Coordinates of N, CA and C in Angstrom, one line a residue:
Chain A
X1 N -15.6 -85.2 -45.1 CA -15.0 -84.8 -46.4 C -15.2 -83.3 -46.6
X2 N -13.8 -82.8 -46.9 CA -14.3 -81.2 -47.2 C -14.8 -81.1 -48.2
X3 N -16.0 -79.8 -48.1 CA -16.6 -79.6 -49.3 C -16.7 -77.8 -49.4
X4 N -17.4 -77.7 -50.8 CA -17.9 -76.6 -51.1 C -19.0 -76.5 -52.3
X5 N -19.6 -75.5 -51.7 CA -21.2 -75.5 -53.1 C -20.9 -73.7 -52.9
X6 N -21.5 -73.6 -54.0 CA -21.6 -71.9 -54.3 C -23.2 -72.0 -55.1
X7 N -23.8 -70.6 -54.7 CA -25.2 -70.7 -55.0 C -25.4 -69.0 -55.4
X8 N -26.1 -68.4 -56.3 CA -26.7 -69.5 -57.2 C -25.9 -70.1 -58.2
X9 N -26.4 -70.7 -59.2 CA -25.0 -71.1 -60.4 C -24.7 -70.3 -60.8
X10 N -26.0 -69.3 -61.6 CA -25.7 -68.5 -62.7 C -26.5 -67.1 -62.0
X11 N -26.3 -66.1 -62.5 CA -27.0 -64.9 -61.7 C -27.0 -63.7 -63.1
X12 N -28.0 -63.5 -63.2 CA -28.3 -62.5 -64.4 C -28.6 -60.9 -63.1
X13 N -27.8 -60.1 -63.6 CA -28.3 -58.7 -62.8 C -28.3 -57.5 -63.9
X14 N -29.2 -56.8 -63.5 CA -28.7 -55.2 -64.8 C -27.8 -54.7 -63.5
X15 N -27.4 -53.8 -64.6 CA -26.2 -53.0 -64.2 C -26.5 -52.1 -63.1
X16 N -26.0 -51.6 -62.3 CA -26.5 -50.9 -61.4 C -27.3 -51.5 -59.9
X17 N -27.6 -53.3 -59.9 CA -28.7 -53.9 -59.1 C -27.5 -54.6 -58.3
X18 N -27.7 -54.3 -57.3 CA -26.4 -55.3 -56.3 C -27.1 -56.3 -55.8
X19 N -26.0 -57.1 -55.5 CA -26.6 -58.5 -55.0 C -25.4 -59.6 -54.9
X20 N -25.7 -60.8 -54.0 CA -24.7 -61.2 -53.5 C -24.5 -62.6 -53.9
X21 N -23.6 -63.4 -54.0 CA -23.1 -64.5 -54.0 C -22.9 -65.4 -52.7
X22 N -23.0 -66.4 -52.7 CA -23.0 -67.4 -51.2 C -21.9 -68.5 -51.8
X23 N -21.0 -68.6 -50.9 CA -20.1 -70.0 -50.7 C -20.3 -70.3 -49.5
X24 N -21.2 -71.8 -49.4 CA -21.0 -72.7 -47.9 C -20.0 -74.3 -47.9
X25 N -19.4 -73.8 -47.2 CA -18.4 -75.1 -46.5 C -19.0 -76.0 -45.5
X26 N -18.2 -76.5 -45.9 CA -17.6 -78.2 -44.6 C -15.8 -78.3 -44.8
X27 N -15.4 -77.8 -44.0 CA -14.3 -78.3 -43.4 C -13.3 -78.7 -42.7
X28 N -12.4 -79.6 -42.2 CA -11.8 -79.9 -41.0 C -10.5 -79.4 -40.9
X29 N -10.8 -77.8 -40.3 CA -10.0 -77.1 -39.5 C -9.6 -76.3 -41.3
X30 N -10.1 -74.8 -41.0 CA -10.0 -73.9 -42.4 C -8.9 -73.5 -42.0
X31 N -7.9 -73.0 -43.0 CA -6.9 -72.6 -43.4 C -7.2 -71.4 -43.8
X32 N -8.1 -71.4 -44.4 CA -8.1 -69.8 -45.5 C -9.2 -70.2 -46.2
X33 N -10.1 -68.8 -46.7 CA -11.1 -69.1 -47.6 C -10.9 -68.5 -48.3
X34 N -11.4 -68.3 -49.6 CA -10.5 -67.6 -50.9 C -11.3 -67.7 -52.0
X35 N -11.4 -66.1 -52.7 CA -11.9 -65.8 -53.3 C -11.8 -65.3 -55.1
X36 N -11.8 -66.2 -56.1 CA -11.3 -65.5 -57.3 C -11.9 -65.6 -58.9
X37 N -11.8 -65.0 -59.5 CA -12.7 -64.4 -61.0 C -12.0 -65.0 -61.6
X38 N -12.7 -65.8 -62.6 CA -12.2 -66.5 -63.8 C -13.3 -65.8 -64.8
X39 N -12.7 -65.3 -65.7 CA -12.9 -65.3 -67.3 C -12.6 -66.5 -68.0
X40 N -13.5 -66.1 -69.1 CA -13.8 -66.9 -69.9 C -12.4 -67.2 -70.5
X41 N -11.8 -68.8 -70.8 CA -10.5 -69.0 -71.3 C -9.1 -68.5 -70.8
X42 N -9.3 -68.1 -69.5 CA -8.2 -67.8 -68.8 C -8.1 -68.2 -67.6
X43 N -6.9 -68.1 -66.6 CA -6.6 -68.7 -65.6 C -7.5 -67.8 -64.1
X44 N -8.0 -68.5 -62.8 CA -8.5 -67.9 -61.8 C -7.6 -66.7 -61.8
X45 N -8.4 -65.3 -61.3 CA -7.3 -64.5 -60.4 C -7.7 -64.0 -59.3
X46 N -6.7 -64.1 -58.4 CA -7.2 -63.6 -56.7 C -7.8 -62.3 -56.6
X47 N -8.9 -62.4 -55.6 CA -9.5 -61.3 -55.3 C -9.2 -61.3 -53.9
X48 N -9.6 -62.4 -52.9 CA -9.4 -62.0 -51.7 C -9.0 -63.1 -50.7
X49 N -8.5 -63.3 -49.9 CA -8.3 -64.6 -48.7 C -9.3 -64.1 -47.2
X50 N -9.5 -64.7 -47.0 CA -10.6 -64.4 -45.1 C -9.9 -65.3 -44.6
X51 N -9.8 -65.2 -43.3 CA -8.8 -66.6 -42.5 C -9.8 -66.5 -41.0
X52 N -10.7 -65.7 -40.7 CA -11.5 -66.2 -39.8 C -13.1 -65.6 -39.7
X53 N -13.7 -65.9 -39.0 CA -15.4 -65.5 -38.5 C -15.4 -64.5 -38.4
X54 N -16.0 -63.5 -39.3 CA -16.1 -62.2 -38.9 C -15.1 -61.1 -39.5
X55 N -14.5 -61.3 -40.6 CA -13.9 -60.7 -41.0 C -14.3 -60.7 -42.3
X56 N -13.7 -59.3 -42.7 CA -14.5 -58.4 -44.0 C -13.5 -57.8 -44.8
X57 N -13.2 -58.0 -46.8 CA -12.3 -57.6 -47.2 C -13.5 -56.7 -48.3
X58 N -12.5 -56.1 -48.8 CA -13.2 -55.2 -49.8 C -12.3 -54.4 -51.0
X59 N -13.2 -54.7 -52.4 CA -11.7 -54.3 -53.3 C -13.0 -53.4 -54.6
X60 N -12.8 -52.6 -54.5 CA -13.6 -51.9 -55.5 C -15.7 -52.0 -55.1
X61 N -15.7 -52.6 -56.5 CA -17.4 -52.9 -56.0 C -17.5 -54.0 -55.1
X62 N -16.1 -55.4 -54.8 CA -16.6 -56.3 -54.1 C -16.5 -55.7 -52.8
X63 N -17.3 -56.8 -52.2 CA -16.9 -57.0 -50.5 C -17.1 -58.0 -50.1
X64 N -16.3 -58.8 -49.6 CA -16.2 -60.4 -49.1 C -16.2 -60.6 -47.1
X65 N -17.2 -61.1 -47.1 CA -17.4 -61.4 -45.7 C -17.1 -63.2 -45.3
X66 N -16.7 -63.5 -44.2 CA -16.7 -64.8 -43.2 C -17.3 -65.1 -42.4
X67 N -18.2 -66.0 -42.4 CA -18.7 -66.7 -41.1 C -18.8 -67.9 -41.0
X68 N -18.7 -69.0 -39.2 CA -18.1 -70.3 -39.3 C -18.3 -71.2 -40.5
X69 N -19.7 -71.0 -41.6 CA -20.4 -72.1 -42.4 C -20.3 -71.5 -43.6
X70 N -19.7 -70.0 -44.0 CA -20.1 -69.7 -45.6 C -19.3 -68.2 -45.2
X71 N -19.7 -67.8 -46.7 CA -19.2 -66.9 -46.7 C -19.3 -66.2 -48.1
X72 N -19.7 -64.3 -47.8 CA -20.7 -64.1 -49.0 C -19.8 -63.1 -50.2
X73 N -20.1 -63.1 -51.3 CA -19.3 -61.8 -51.8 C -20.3 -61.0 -52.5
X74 N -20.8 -59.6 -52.3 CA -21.4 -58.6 -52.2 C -20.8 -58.0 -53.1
X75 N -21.7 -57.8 -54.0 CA -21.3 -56.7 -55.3 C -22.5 -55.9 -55.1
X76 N -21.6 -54.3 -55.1 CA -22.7 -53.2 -55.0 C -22.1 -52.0 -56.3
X77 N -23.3 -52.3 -56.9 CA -23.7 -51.3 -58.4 C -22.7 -51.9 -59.6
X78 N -22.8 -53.0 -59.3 CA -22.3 -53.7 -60.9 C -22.4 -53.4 -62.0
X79 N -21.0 -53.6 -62.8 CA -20.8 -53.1 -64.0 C -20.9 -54.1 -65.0
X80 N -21.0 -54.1 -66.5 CA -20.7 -55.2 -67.6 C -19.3 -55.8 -67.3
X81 N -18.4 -55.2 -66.9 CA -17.1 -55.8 -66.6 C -16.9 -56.8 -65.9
X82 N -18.1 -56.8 -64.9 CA -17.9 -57.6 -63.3 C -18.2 -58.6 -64.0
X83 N -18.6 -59.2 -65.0 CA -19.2 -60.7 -66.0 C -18.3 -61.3 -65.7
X84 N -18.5 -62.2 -65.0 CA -17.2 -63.7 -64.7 C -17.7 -64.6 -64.3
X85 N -17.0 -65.5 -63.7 CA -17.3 -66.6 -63.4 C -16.8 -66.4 -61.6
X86 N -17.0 -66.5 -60.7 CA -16.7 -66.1 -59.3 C -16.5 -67.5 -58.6
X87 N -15.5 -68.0 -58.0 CA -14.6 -69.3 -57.5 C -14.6 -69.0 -56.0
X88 N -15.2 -70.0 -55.5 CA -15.0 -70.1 -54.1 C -13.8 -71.2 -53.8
X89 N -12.8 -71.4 -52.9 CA -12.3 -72.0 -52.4 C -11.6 -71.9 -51.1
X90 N -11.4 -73.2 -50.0 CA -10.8 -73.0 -49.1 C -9.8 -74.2 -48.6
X91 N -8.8 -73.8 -48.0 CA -7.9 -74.9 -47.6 C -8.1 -74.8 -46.2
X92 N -7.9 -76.3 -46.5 CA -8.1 -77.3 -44.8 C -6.4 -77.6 -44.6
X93 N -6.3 -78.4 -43.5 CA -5.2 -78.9 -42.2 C -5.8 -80.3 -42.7
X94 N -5.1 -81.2 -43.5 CA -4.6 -82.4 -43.7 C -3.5 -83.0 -42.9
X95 N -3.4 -84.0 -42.3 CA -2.3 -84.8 -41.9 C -1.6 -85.0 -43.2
X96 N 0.1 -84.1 -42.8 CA 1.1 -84.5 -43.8 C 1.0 -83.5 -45.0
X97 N -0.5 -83.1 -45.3 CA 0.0 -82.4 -46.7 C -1.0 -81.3 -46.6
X98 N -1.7 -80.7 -47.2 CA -2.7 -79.9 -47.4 C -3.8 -80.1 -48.7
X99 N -4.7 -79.1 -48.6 CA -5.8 -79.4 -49.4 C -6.6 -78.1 -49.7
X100 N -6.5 -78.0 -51.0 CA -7.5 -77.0 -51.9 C -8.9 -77.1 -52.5
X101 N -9.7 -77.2 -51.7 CA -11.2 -77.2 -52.1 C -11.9 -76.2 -52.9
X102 N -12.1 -76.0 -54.2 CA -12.7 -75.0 -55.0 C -14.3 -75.8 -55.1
X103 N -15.4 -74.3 -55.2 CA -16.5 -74.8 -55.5 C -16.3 -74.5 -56.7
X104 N -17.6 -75.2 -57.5 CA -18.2 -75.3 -59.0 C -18.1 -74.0 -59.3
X105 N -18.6 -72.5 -58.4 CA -18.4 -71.1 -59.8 C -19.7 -71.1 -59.3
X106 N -19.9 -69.8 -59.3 CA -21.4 -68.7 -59.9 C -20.5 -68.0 -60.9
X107 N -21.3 -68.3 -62.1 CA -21.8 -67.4 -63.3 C -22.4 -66.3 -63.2
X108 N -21.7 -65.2 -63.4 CA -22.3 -64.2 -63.1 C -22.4 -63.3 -64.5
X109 N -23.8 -62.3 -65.1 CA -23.7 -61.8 -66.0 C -24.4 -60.4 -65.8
X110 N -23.6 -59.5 -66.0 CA -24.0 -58.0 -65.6 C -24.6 -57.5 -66.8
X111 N -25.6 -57.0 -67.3 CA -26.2 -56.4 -68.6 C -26.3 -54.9 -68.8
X112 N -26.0 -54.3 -69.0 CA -26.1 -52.9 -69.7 C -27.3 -52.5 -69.6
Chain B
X1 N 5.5 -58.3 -66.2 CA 6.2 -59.6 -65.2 C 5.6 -60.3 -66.1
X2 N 6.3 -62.0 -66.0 CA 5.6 -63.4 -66.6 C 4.7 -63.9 -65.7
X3 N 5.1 -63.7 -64.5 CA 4.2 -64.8 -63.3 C 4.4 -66.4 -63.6
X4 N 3.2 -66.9 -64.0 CA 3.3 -67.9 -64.6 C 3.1 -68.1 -65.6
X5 N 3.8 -69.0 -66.9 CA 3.7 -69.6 -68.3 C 3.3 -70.9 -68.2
X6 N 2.5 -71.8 -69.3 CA 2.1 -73.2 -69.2 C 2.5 -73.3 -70.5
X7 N 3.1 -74.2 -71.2 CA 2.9 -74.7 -72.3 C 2.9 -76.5 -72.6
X8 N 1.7 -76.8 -73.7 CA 1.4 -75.9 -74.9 C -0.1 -75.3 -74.3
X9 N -0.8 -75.0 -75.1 CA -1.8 -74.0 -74.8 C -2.8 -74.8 -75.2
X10 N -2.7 -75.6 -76.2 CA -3.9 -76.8 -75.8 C -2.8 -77.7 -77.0
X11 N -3.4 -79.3 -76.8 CA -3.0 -80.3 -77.0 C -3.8 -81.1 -77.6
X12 N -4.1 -81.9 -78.4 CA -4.4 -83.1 -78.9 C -3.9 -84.3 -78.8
X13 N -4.5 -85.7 -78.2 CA -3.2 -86.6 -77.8 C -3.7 -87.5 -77.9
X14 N -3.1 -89.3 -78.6 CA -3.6 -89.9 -78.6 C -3.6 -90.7 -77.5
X15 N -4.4 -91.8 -77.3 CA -5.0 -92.5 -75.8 C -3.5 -93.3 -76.2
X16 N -3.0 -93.5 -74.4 CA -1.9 -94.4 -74.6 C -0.4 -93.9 -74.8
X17 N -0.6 -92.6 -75.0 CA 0.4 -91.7 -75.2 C 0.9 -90.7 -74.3
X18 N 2.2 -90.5 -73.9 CA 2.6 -89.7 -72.7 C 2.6 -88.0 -73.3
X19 N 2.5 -87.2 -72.2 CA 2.8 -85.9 -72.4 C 3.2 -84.7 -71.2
X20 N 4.4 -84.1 -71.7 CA 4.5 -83.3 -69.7 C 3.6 -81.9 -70.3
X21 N 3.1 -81.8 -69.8 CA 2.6 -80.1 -69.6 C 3.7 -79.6 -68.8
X22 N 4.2 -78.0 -69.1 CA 5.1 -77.7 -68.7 C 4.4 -76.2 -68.0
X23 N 5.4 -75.9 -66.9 CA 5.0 -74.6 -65.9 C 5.9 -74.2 -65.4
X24 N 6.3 -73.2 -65.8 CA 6.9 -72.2 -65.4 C 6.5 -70.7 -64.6
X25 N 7.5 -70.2 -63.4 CA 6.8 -68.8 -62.7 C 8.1 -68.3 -62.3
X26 N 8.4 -67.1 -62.4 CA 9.2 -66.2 -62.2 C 9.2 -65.2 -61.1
X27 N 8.1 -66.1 -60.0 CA 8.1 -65.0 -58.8 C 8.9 -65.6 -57.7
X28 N 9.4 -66.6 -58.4 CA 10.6 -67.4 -56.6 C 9.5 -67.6 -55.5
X29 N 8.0 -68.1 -55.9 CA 7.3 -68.5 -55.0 C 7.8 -70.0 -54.9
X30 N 7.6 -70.5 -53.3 CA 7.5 -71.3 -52.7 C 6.8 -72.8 -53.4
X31 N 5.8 -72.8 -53.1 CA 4.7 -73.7 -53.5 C 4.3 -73.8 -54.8
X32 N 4.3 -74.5 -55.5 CA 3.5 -74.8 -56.6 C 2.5 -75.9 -56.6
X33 N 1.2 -75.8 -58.0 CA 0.0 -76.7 -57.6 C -0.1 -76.7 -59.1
X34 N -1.0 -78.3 -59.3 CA -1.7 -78.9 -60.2 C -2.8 -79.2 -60.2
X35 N -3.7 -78.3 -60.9 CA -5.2 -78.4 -60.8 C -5.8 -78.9 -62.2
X36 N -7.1 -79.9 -62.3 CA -7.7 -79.8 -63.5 C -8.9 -79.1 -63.2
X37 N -9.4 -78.9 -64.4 CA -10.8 -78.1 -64.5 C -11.8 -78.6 -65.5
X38 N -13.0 -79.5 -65.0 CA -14.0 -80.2 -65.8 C -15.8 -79.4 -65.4
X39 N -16.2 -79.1 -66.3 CA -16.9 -78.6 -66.8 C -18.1 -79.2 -65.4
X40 N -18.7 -78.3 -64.5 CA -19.8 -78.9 -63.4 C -18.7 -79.4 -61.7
X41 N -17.7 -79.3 -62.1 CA -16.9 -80.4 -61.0 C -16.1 -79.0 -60.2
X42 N -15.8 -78.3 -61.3 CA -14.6 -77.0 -60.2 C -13.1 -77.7 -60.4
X43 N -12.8 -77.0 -60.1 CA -11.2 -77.0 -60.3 C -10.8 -78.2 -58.9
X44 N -10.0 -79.2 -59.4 CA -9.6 -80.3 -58.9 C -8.1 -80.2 -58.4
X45 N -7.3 -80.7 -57.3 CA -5.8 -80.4 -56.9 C -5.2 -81.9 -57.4
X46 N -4.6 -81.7 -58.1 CA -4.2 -82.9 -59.0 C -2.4 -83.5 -57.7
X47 N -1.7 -82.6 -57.8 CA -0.6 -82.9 -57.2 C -0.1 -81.4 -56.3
X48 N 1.0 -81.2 -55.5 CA 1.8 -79.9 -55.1 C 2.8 -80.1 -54.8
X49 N 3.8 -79.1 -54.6 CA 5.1 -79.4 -54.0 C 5.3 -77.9 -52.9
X50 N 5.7 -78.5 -51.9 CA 5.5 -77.4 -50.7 C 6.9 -76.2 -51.4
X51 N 7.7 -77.1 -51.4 CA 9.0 -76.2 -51.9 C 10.2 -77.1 -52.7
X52 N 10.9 -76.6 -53.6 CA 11.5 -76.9 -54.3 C 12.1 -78.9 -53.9
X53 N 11.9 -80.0 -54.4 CA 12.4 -81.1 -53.9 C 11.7 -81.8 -53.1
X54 N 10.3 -81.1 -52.8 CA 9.4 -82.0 -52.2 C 7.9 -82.0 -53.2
X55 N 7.4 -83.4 -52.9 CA 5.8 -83.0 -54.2 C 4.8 -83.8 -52.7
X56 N 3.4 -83.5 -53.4 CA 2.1 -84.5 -52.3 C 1.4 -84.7 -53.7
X57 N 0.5 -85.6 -53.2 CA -0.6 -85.6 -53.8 C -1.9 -85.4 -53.3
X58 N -2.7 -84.6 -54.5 CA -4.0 -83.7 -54.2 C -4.8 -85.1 -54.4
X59 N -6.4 -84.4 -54.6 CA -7.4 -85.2 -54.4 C -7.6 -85.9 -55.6
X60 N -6.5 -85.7 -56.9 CA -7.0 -86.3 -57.7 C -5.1 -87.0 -58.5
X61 N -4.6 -87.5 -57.7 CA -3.4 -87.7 -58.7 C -3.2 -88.6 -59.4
X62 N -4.4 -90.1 -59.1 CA -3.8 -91.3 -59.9 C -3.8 -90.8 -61.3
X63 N -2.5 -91.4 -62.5 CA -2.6 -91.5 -63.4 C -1.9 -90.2 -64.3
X64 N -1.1 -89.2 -62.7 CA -0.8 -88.0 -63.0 C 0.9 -88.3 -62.3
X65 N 2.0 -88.0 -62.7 CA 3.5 -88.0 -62.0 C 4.3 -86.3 -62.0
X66 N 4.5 -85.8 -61.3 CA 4.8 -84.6 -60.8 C 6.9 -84.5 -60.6
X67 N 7.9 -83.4 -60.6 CA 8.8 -83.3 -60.3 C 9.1 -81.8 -59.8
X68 N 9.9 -81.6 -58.9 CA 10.1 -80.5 -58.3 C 11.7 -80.5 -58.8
X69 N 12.5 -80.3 -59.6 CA 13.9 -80.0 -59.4 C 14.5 -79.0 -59.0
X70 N 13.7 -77.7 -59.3 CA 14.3 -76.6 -58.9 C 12.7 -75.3 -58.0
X71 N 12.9 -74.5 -57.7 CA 12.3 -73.5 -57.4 C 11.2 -73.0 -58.4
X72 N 11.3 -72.7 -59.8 CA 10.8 -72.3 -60.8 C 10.4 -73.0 -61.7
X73 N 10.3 -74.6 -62.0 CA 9.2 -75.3 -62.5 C 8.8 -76.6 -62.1
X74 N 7.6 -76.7 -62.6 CA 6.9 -77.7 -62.0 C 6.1 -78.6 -62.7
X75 N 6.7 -79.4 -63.5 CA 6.2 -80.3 -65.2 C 5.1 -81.6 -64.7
X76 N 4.1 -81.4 -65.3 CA 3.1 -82.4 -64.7 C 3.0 -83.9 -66.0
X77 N 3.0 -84.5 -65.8 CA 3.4 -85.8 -66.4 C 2.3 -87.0 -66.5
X78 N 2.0 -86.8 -67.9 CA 0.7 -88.1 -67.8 C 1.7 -89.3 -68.6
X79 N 1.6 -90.2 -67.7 CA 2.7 -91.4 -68.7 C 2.0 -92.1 -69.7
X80 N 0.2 -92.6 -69.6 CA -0.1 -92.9 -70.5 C -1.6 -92.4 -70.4
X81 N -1.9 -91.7 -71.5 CA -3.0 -90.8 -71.5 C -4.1 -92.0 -71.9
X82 N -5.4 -91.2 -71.1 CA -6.8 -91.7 -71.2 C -7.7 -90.5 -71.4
X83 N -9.2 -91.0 -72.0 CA -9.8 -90.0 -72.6 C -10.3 -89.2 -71.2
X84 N -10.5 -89.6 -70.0 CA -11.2 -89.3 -69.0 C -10.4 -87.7 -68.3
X85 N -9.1 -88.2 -68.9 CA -7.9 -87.0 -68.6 C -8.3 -86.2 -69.5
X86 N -9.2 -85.9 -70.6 CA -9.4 -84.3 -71.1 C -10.1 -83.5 -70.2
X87 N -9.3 -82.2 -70.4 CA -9.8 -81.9 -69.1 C -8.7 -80.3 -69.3
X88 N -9.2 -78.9 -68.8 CA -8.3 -78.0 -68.3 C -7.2 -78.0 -67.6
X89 N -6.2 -77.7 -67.5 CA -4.7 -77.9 -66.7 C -4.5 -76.2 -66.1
X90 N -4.4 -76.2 -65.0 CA -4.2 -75.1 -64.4 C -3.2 -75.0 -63.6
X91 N -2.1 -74.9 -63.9 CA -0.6 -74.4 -62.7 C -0.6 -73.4 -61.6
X92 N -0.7 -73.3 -60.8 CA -0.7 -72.4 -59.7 C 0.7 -72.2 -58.9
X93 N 0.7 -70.8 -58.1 CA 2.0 -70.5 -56.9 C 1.3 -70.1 -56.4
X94 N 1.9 -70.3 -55.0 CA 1.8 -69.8 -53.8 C 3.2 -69.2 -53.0
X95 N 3.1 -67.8 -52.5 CA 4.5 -67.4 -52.1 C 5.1 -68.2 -50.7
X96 N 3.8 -68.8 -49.8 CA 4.3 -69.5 -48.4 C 4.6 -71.0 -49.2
X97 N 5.2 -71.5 -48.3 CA 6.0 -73.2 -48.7 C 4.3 -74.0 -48.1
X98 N 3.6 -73.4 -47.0 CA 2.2 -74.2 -46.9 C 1.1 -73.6 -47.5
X99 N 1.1 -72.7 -48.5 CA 0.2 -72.8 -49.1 C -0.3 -71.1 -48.6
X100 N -1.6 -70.5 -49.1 CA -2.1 -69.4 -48.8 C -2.6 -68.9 -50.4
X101 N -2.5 -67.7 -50.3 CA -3.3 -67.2 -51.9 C -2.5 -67.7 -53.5
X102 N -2.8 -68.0 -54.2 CA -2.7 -69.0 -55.0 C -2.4 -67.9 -56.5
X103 N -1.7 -67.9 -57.2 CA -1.8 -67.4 -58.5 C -1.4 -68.1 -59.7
X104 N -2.6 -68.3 -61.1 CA -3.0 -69.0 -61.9 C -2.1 -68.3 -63.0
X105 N -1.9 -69.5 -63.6 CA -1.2 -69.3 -64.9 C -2.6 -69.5 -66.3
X106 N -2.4 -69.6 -67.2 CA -3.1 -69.4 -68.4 C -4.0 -70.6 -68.5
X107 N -3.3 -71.7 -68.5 CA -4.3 -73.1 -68.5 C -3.6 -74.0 -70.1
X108 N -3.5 -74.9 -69.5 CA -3.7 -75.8 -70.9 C -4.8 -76.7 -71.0
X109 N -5.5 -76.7 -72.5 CA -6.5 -77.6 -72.9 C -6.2 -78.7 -73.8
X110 N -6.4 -79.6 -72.6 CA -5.8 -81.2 -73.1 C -6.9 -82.2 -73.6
X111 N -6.9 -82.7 -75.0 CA -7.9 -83.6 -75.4 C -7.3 -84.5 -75.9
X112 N -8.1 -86.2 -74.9 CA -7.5 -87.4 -75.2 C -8.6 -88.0 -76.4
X113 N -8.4 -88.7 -76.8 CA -8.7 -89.1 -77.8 C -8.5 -90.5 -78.2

């Protein structure tokens, strides 16, 4: 069964303290892993896709890494803004159709 | 741009009662998706349609009916609502017909009752 867990739930950082987020999988045959910020009362929005082992994206303070079992997203010198909720997900190779596996979210809360 | 629109923006509904949530996107993407979102669980794939005239179903569709008629919406369909269906509604695109990076529309908040 595909899966995904994201760790920790919730992450309290002051501003300025970097530190990372972990998404580990179980999947049969990844498609894409995928990365995106939900605010409070609004819809996910994309930050990033990985599609293999060893590859590295990067958009402002994030940076999102892949490897076969997980895969991390690295926030260096966090702001109050970065406050979200952070979505892991990846699609698998289904017979016939496909499949979007999102983890639960780390909560993330940056303090001033 | 619109991207994507959902309406209504939340709902009240009694058990036993039908209702389409409606989705609309204006990027001439490919794929569209139906996700719920319950509180500890993560966002769930309710139904998709690769491209305009074809639908699947996700990991969660009993009790959910989907239609593709054209390229640009994608109306999700509870024929007779249960309380277990309150729950966030999240419409998604994707520009490939199999799928790849995903973009979220606003959400409807649906409570059965």
């Amino acid at each position: 069964e595909d899966q995904v867990t994201q760790s920790p739930e919730a992450l309290r950082l002051q501003e300025g303290e970097s530190s990372s987020l972990n998404c580990s999988y179980t999947v049969s045959g990844l498609r894409g892993l995928f990365w995106y910020r939900q605010d409070p009362g609004k819809g996910p929005e994309f930050l990033f896709t990985l599609y293999s082992a060893g590859e590295e994206k990067e958009k402002e303070r994030l940076k999102a890494t892949l490897t076969k079992k997980e895969s991390f997203l690295h926030i260096t010198a966090p702001k109050p803004e970065d406050s979200a909720t952070y979505l892991c997900a990846v699609q698998a190779m289904v017979r016939g159709g496909q499949n979007f596996v999102f983890g639960p979210g780390t909560r993330l809360s940056v303090l001033p | 741009t619109a991207g994507i629109t959902q309406a209504p923006t939340s709902q009240i509904l009694a058990a036993g009662r039908s209702m389409t949530l409606r989705c609309t996107q204006d990027m001439r993407h490919n794929a569209m998706y139906w996700y719920r979102q319950d509180l500890g669980l993560g966002l769930r794939l309710i139904h998709y349609s690769n491209t305009a005239g074809t639908t699947g179903k996700g990991e969660v569709p009993d009790g959910y009916s989907v239609s593709r008629a054209n390229t640009d919406d994608f109306p999700l369909t509870l024929a007779s609502a249960v309380p277990s269906q309150t729950s966030v509604y999240f419409c998604a695109s994707s520009p490939r017909r199999h799928g790849d990076t995903q973009y979220f529309g606003p959400g409807t908040r649906l409570t059965v009752l």
